[in-house]
XYZ file of C-alpha atoms in Angstrom:
587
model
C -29.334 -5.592 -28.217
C -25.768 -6.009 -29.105
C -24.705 -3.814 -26.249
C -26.323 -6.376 -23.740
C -25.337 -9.355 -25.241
C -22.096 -9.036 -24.489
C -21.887 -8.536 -20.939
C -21.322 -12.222 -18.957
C -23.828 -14.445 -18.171
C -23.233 -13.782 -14.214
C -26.437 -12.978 -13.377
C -27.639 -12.323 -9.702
C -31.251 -13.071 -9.525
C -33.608 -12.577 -6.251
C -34.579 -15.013 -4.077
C -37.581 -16.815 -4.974
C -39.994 -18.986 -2.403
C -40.799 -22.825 -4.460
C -42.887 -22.426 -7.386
C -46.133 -23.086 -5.590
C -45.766 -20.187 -4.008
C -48.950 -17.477 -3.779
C -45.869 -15.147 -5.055
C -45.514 -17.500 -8.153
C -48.703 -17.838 -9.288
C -50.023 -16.959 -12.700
C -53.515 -14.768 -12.477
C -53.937 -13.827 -15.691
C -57.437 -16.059 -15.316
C -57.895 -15.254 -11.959
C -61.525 -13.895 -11.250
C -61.897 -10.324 -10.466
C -63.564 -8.892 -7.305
C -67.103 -7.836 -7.835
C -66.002 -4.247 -6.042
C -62.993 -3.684 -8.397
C -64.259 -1.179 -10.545
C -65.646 0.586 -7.149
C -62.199 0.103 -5.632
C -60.400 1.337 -8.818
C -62.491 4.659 -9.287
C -61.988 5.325 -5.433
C -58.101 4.712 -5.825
C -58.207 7.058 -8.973
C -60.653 10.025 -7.264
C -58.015 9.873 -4.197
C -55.170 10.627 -6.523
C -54.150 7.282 -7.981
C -50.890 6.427 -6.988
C -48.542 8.120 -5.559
C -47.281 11.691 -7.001
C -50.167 10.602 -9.939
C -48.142 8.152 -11.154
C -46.464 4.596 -11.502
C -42.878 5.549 -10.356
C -40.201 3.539 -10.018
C -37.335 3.504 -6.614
C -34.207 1.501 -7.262
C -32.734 2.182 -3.806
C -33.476 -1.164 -2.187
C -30.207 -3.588 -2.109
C -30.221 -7.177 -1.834
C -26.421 -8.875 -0.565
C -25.714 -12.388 -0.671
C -23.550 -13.798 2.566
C -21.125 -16.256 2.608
C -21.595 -19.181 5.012
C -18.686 -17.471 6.910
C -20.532 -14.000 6.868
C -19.853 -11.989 10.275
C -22.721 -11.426 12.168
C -24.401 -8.551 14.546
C -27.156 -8.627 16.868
C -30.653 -7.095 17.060
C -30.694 -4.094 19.506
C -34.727 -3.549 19.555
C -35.177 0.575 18.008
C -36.468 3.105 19.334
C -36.061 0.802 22.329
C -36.570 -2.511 23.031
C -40.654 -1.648 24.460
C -40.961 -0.557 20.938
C -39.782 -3.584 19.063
C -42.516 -5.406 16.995
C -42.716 -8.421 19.244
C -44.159 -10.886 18.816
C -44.203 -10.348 15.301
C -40.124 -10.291 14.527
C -37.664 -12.515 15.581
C -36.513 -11.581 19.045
C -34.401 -8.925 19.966
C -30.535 -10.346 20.704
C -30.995 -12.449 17.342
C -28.142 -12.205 15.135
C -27.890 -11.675 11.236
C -25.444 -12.107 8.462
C -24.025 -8.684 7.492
C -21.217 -9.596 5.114
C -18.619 -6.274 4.498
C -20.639 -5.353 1.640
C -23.657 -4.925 2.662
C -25.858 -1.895 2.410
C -28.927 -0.194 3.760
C -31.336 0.638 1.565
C -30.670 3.880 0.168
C -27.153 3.965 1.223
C -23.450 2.535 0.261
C -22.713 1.364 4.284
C -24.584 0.557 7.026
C -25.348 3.811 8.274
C -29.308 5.159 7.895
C -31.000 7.709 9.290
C -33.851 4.960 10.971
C -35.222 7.759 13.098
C -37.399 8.704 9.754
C -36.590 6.712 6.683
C -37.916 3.035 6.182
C -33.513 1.937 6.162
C -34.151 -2.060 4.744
C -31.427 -4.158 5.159
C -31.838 -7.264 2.858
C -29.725 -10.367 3.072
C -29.778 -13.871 1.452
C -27.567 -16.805 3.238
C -28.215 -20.142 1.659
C -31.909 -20.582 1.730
C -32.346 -18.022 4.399
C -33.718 -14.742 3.607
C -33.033 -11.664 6.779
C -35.330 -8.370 6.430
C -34.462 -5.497 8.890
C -36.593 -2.701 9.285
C -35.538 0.661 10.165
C -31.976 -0.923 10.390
C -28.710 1.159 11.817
C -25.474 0.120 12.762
C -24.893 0.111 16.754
C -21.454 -0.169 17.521
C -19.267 -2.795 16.078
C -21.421 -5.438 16.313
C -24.891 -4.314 16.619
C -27.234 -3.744 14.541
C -30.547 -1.433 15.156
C -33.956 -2.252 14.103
C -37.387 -2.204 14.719
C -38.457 -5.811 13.377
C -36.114 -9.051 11.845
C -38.273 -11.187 9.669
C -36.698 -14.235 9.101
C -37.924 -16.193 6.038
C -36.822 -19.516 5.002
C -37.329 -19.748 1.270
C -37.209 -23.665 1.355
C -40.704 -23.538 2.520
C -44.096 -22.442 1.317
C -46.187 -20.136 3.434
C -49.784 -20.197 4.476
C -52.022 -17.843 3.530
C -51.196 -15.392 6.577
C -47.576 -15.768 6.119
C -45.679 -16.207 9.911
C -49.330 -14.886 11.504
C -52.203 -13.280 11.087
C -52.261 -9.696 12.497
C -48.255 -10.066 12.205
C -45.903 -8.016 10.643
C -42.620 -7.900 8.869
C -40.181 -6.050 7.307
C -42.983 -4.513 5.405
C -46.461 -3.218 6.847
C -48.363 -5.717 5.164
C -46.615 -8.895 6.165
C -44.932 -9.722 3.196
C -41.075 -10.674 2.200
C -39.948 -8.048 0.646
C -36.812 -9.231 -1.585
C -38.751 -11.932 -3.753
C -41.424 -9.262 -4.881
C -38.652 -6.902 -6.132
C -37.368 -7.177 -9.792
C -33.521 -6.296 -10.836
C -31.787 -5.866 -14.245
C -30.418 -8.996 -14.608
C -34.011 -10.630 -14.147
C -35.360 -8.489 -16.722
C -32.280 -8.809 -19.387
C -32.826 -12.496 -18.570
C -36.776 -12.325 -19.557
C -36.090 -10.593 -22.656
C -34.084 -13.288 -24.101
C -37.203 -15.035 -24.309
C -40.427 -15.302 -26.429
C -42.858 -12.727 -24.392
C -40.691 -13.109 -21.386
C -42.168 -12.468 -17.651
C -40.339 -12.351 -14.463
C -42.462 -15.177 -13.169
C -43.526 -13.600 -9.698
C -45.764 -11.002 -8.538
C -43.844 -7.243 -7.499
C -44.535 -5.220 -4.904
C -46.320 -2.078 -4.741
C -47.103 0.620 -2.234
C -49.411 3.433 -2.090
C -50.366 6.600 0.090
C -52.088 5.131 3.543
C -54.646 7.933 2.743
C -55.843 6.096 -0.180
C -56.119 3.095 1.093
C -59.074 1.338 2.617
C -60.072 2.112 6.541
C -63.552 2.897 8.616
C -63.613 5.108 11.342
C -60.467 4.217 12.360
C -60.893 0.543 11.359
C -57.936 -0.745 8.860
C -58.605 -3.779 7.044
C -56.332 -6.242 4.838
C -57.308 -9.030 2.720
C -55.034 -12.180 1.571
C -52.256 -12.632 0.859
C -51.647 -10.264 3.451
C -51.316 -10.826 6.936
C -51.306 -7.508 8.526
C -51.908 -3.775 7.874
C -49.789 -0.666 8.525
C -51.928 2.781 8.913
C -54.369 2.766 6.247
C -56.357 6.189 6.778
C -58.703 6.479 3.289
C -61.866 5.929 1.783
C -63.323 2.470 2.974
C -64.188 1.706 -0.822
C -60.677 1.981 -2.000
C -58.174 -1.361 -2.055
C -56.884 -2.329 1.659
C -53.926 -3.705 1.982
C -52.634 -7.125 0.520
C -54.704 -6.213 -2.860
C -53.447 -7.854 -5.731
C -54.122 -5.686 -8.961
C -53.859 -6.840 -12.488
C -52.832 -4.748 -15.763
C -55.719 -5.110 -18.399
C -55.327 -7.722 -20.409
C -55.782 -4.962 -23.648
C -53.010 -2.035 -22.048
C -50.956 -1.701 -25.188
C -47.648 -2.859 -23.934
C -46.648 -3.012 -27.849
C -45.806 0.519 -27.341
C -43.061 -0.035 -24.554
C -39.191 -0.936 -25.219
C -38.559 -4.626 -24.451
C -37.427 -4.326 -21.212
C -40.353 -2.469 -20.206
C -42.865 -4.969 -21.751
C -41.391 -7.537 -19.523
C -42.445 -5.848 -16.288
C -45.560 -5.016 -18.000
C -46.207 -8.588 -18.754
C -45.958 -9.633 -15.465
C -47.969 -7.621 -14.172
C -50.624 -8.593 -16.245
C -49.885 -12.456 -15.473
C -48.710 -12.375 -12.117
C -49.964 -8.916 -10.622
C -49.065 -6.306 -8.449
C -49.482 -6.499 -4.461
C -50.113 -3.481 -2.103
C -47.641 -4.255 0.596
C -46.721 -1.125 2.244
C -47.306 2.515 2.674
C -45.220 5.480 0.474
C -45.692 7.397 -2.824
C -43.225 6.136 -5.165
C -45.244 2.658 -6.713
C -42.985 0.513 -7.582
C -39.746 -0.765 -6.075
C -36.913 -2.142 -7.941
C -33.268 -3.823 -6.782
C -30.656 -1.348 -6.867
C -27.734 -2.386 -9.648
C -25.148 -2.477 -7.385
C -25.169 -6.114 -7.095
C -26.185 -6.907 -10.808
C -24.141 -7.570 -13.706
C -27.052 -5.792 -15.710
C -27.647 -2.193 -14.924
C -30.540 -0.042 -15.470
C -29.365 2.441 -17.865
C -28.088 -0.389 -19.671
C -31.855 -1.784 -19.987
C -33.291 1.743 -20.932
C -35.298 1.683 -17.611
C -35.448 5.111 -15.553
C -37.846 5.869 -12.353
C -40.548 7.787 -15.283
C -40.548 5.098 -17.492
C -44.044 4.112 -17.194
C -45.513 7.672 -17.452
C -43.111 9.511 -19.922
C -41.699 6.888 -22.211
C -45.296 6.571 -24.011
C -46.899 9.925 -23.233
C -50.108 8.583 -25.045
C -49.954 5.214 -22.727
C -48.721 6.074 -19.372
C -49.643 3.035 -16.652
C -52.222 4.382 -14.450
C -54.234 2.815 -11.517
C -57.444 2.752 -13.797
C -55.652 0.136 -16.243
C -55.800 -2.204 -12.931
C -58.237 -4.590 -11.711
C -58.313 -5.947 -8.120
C -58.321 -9.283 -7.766
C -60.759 -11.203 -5.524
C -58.372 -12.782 -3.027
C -61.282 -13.657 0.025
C -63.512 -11.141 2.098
C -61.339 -8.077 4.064
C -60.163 -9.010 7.487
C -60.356 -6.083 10.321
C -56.766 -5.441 11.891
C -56.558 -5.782 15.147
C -53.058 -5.510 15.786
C -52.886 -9.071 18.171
C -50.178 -10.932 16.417
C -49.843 -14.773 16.529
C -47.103 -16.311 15.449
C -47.775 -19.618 13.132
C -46.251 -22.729 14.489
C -43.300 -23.995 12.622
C -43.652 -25.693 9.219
C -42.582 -29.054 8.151
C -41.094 -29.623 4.299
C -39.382 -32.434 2.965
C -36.591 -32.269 0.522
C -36.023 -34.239 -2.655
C -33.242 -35.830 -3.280
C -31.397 -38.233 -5.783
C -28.406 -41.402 -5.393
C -26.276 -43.048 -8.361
C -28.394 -47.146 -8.037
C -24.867 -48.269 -8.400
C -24.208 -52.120 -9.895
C -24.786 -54.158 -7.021
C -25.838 -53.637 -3.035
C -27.610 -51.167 -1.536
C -27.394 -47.830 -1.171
C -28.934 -45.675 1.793
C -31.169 -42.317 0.289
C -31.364 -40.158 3.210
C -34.322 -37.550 3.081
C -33.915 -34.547 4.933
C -37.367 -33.191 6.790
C -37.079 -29.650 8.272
C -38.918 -28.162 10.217
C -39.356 -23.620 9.795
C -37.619 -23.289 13.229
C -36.867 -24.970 16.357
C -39.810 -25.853 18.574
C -39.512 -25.763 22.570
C -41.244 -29.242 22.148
C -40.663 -32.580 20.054
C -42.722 -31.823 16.862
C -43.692 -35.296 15.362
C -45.105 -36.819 11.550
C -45.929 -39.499 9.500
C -43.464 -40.341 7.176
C -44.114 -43.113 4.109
C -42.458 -44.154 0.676
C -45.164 -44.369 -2.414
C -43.835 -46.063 -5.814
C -43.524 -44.061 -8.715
C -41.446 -45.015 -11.476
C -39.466 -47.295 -9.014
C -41.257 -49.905 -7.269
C -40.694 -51.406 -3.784
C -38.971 -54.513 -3.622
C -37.126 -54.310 -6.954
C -35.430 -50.680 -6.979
C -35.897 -50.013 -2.973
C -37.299 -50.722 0.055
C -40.707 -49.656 1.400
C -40.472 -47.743 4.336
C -42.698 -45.919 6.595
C -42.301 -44.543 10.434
C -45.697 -43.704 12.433
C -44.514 -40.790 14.815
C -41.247 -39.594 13.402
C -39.543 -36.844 15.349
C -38.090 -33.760 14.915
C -36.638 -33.176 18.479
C -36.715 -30.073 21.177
C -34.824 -27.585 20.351
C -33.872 -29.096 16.987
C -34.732 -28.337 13.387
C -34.747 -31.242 11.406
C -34.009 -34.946 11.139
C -34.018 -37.447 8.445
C -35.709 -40.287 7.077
C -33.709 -43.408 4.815
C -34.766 -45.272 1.760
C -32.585 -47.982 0.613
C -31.692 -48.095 -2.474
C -31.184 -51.565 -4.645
C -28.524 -51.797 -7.041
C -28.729 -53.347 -10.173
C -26.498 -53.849 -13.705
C -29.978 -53.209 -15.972
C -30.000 -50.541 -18.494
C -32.705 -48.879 -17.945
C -34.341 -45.205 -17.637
C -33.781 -42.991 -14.347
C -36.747 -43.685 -11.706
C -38.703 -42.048 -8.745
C -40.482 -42.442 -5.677
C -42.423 -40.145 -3.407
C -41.340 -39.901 0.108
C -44.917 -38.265 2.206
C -45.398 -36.379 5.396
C -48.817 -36.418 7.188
C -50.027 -36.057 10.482
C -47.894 -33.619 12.178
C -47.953 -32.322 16.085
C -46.943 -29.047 17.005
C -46.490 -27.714 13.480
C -47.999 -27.284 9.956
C -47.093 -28.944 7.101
C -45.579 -26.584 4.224
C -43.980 -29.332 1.906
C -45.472 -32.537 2.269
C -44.560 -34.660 -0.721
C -40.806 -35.137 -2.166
C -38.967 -37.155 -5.009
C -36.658 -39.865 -4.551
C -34.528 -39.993 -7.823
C -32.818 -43.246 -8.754
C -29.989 -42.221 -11.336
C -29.070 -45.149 -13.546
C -25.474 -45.471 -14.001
C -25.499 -48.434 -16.123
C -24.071 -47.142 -19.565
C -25.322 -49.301 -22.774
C -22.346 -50.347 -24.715
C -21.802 -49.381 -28.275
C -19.995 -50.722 -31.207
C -19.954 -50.482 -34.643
C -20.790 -53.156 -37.569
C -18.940 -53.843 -40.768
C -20.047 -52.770 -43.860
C -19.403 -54.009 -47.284
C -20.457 -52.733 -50.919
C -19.913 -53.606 -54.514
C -18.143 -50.340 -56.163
C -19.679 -50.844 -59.606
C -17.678 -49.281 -62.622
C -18.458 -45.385 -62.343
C -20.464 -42.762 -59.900
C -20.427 -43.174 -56.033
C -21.975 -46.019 -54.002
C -22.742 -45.833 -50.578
C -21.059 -48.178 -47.791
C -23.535 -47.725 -44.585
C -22.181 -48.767 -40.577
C -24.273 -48.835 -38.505
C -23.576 -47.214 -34.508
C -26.003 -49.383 -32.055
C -26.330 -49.527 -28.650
C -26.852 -52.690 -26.614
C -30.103 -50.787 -25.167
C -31.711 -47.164 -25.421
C -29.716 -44.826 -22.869
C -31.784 -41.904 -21.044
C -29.318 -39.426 -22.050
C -27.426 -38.452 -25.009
C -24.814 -40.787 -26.361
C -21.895 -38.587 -27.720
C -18.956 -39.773 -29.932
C -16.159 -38.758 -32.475
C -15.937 -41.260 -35.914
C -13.435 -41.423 -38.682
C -12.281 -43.238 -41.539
C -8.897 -44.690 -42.654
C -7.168 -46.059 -45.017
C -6.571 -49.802 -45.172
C -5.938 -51.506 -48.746
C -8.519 -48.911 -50.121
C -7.586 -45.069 -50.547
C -8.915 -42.404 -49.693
C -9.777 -39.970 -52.852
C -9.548 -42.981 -55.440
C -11.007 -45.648 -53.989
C -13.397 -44.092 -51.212
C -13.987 -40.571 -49.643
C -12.229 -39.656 -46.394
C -15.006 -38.154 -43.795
C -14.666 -37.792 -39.806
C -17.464 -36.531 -37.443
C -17.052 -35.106 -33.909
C -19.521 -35.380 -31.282
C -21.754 -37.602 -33.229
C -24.751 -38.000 -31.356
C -27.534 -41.127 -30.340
C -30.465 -39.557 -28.981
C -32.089 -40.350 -25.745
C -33.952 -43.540 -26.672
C -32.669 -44.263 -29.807
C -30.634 -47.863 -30.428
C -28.679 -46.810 -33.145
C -27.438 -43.921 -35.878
C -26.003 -44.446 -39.295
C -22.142 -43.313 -41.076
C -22.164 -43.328 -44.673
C -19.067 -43.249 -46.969
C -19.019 -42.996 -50.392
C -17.448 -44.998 -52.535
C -16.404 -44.099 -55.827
C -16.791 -46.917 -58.461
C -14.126 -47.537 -61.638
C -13.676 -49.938 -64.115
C -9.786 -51.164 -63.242
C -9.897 -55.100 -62.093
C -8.252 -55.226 -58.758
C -9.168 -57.411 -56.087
C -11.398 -56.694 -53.036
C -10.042 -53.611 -50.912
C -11.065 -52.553 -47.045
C -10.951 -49.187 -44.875
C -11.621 -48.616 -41.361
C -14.012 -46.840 -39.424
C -13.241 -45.868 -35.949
C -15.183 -44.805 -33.042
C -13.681 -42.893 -30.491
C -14.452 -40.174 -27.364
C -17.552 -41.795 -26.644
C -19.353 -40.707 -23.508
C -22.533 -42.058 -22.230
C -21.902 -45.338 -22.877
C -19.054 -48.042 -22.791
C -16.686 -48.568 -25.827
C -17.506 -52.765 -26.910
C -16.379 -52.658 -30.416
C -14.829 -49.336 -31.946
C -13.508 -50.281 -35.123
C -15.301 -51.640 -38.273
C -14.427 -53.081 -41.442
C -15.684 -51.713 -44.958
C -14.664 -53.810 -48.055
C -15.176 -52.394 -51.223
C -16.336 -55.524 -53.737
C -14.877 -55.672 -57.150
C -16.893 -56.343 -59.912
C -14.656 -55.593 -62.779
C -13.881 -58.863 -64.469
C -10.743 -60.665 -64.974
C -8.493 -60.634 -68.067
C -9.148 -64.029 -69.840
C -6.622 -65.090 -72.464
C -8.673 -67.523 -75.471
C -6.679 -69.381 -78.380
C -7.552 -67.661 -81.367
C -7.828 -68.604 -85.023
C -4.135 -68.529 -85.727
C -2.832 -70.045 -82.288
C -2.534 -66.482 -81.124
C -4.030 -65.616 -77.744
C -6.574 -63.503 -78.177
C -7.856 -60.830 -75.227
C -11.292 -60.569 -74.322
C -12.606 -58.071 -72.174
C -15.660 -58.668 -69.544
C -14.880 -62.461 -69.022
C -16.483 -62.927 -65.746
C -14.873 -65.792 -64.525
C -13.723 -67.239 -60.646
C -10.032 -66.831 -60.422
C -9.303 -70.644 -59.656
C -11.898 -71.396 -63.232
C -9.605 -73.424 -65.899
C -8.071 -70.118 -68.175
C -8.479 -67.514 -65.787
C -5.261 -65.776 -65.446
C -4.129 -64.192 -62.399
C -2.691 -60.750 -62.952
């Protein structure tokens, strides 16, 4: 583990759709179908998966593109007839293909599409482009046989952009987010039984997958099916398959557990045709590489020879009843999401919180919601102003618009607070997202000081002088600060002990946090002596009073001088006296 830890933390993680996501989903209680063990033992009597075994392919990439990627345009492969339409976005759309980008199985752009699958992933802001069968044409062009757009801001329906529509991958599904790379797993094995937190694709041979007489079928969450040519009783396409709960993943290295993990909490899910199981991210793009993690394409069937994964340590998941492909794709309408967002109250006036609503893609015709404020934490009147608009719209051709909150500021202290901002009602789309947070930051910082302090030294050991940090009211965050002592009349080492402490901290809540400095007692009569203690640095709050006062009491008595017997002063020790009492002497 030493060899990992030192690489940078510069991870490059795959996109991911919000949590809610079917993708995201934990099913590690999720019921089984009552046909699974009649779907398994088909799977296994046609050969299992592919080659016999769960094999791993690392030759997908996935680039990220600047905002100020270059771009080429969709020239429909073969031809344009042959382009999935309606079912990809139209030929003549354009994608970012930043310099670096790479084909799937290949350093350039170059693929031989005429008989390989040639994926070209990229990610641009929250915009995910999957070519299939991609080539370069020309300088500028770019070959392909479907561009699925996905917008990873929003959360899909059931049957994805259509039922009966493909993608990028036979069975309608984004490809990119079911992947897993090296950093993700390094990442996950920093943790305590770490997961990659989303389900990963999976492919199998069409001939062992679920048809009738020419009759394909798919179930949930997929939305279409490629050429599916085996035994009706095997899994169709979509299934999502879960590792048995008792598969001894003990027996794997680390990084291996974590894949295994997931797939017994988040599944597998049969998304496309081929004989190589699983697919991975290429490290070309990853900080982490594969060696690195002790992961190779025959991990899962050599590494524990007495525990390889095989398709009878699967379930299938019940997912809803198997839906006959017919091939007639149609397009969802687009999808509406709101976005939260967040504003500094400020001291005093108001403050405008604009909330963005998007809509999937541009509609030829005005799509139109509901739009409405609902307290939370903040209540109308007092931190904002109600608002609601019946009809909102997103206009033609346009693909979003926004919807403002005003915001009131105040000087109180007090915790952060939130609203909900809700969508209903909407024309000419579906909703995706309908409910967002309005976040009122308080930026009123509690002030802090410090209080005097004063003990009585007594005549030997150590006595403790306590100050006392406070706030003037609990903060929501942390209250950092450095504190010191210094000398004054008292010294450090004879009368006190010197002590400083950086990034001292008040916890979120808390009023107030104690210094102690101990002072060291003696039997000399001096008179009352001070030291500082200063607060300094402090962030999260506002500096009132940084410097306190400790006085060290003296309780050694005066010298007293008494007449004695023969008119000799005599010296007494312990007299006790005020220094103004008739025969105290000052010294």
């Amino acid at each position: 583990m030493a060899v990992l830890a030192a690489h940078a933390a510069t991870a490059n993680y795959l996109p991911r759709f919000p949590a809610q996501a079917v993708w995201n989903r934990d099913i590690s209680q999720a019921s089984v179908h009552p046909s699974s063990a009649t779907m398994i033992s088909t799977l296994v009597a046609a050969g299992g998966f592919g080659y016999g075994r769960m094999q791993i392919d690392f030759s997908m990439h996935v680039v990220n593109a600047p905002g100020d990627a270059p771009t080429r345009t969709i020239v429909g492969y073969p031809t344009t007839g042959e382009y999935y339409s309606p079912d990809c976005e139209p030929v003549g759309s354009t994608m970012p293909v930043p310099v670096n980008a790479a084909i799937e199985g290949n350093t350039g752009l170059s693929c031989a599409n005429a008989s390989d699958d040639c994926h070209l992933l990229v990610v641009q802001g929250t915009n995910l482009y999957e070519a299939y069968r991609a080539n370069a044409s020309g300088g500028s062009g770019l070959q392909a046989q479907c561009l699925a757009l996905w917008k990873l801001d929003f959360d899909y329906p059931g049957d994805n952009r259509g039922d009966h529509c493909t993608s990028a991958d036979a069975a309608g599904f984004p490809i990119a987010p079911l992947l897993f790379n090296a950093d993700e797993v390094f990442a996950a094995m920093q943790g305590v039984e770490g997961d990659l937190g989303h389900a990963i694709r999976f492919i199998l041979p069409n001939a062992r997958m679920a048809s009738a007489s020419g009759t394909k079928f798919y179930v949930r969450p997929a939305s279409h099916a490629g050429g599916p040519s085996g035994p009706e009783a095997s899994v169709p396409y979509g299934s999502r398959l879960r590792l048995r709960r008792d598969f001894p993943v003990q027996l794997y290295p680390a990084s291996a557990r974590v894949i295994l993990r997931t797939m017994q909490r988040y599944g597998i899910v049969l998304a496309d045709g081929g004989n190589i199981a699983l697919t991975a991210e290429s490290d070309r793009f990853t900080t982490h590489t594969w060696a690195e993690l002790g992961i190779n394409s025959r991990i899962f069937d050599q590494a524990v020879p007495s525990a390889p994964v095989q398709a009878q340590d699967f379930v299938v998941l019940d997912t809803g009843p198997r839906i006959v492909e017919t091939y007639d794709c149609v397009r969802n309408p687009p999808m509406l999401a709101v976005a939260g967002t967040s504003v500094a109250e400020g001291n005093a006036g108001d403050k405008v919180l604009d909330f963005v609503v998007k809509s999937s893609e541009s509609s030829t015709s005005p799509i139109s919601f509901d739009v409405f404020t609902e307290n939370g934490s903040a209540a109308s009147g007092s931190d904002y102003v109600a608002n609601a608009i019946i009809g909102q719209t997103i206009a033609a051709g346009q693909s979003s618009t926004t919807f403002p909150v005003t915001i009131h500021g105040d000087t109180t202290i007090e915790s952060n607070e939130s609203f909900t901002v809700n969508l209903a009602n909407p024309s000419m789309a579906t909703m995706s997202v309908a409910k967002a947070q309005g976040r009122i930051v308080n930026d009123d910082l509690p002030s802090l000081s410090i209080v005097d302090a004063s003990v009585v030294e007594g005549n030997s050991g150590i006595t403790t002088a306590t100050f006392v940090v406070q706030l003037s009211a609990p903060s929501s965050g942390p209250v950092s600060f450095d504190i010191a002592t210094s000398n004054g009349s008292a010294q450090a080492g004879s009368d006190y002990q010197a002590r400083g402490q950086t990034g001292r901290i008040v916890d979120p809540g808390r009023t107030r946090v104690l210094f102690e400095v101990a002072v060291q007692g003696d039997a000399t009569a001096e008179p009352t002596e001070t030291f500082s203690v200063t607060v300094a640095n402090v962030a999260g709050a506002s500096l009132l009073d940084g410097t306190a006062i400790g006085s060290i009491g003296n309780d050694d008595g005066a010298a007293v001088r008494v007449q004695g017997a023969n008119g000799k002063p005599e010296r007494k020790r312990g007299a006790k006296m005020e220094p103004n009492a008739p025969g105290a002497v000052r010294k």
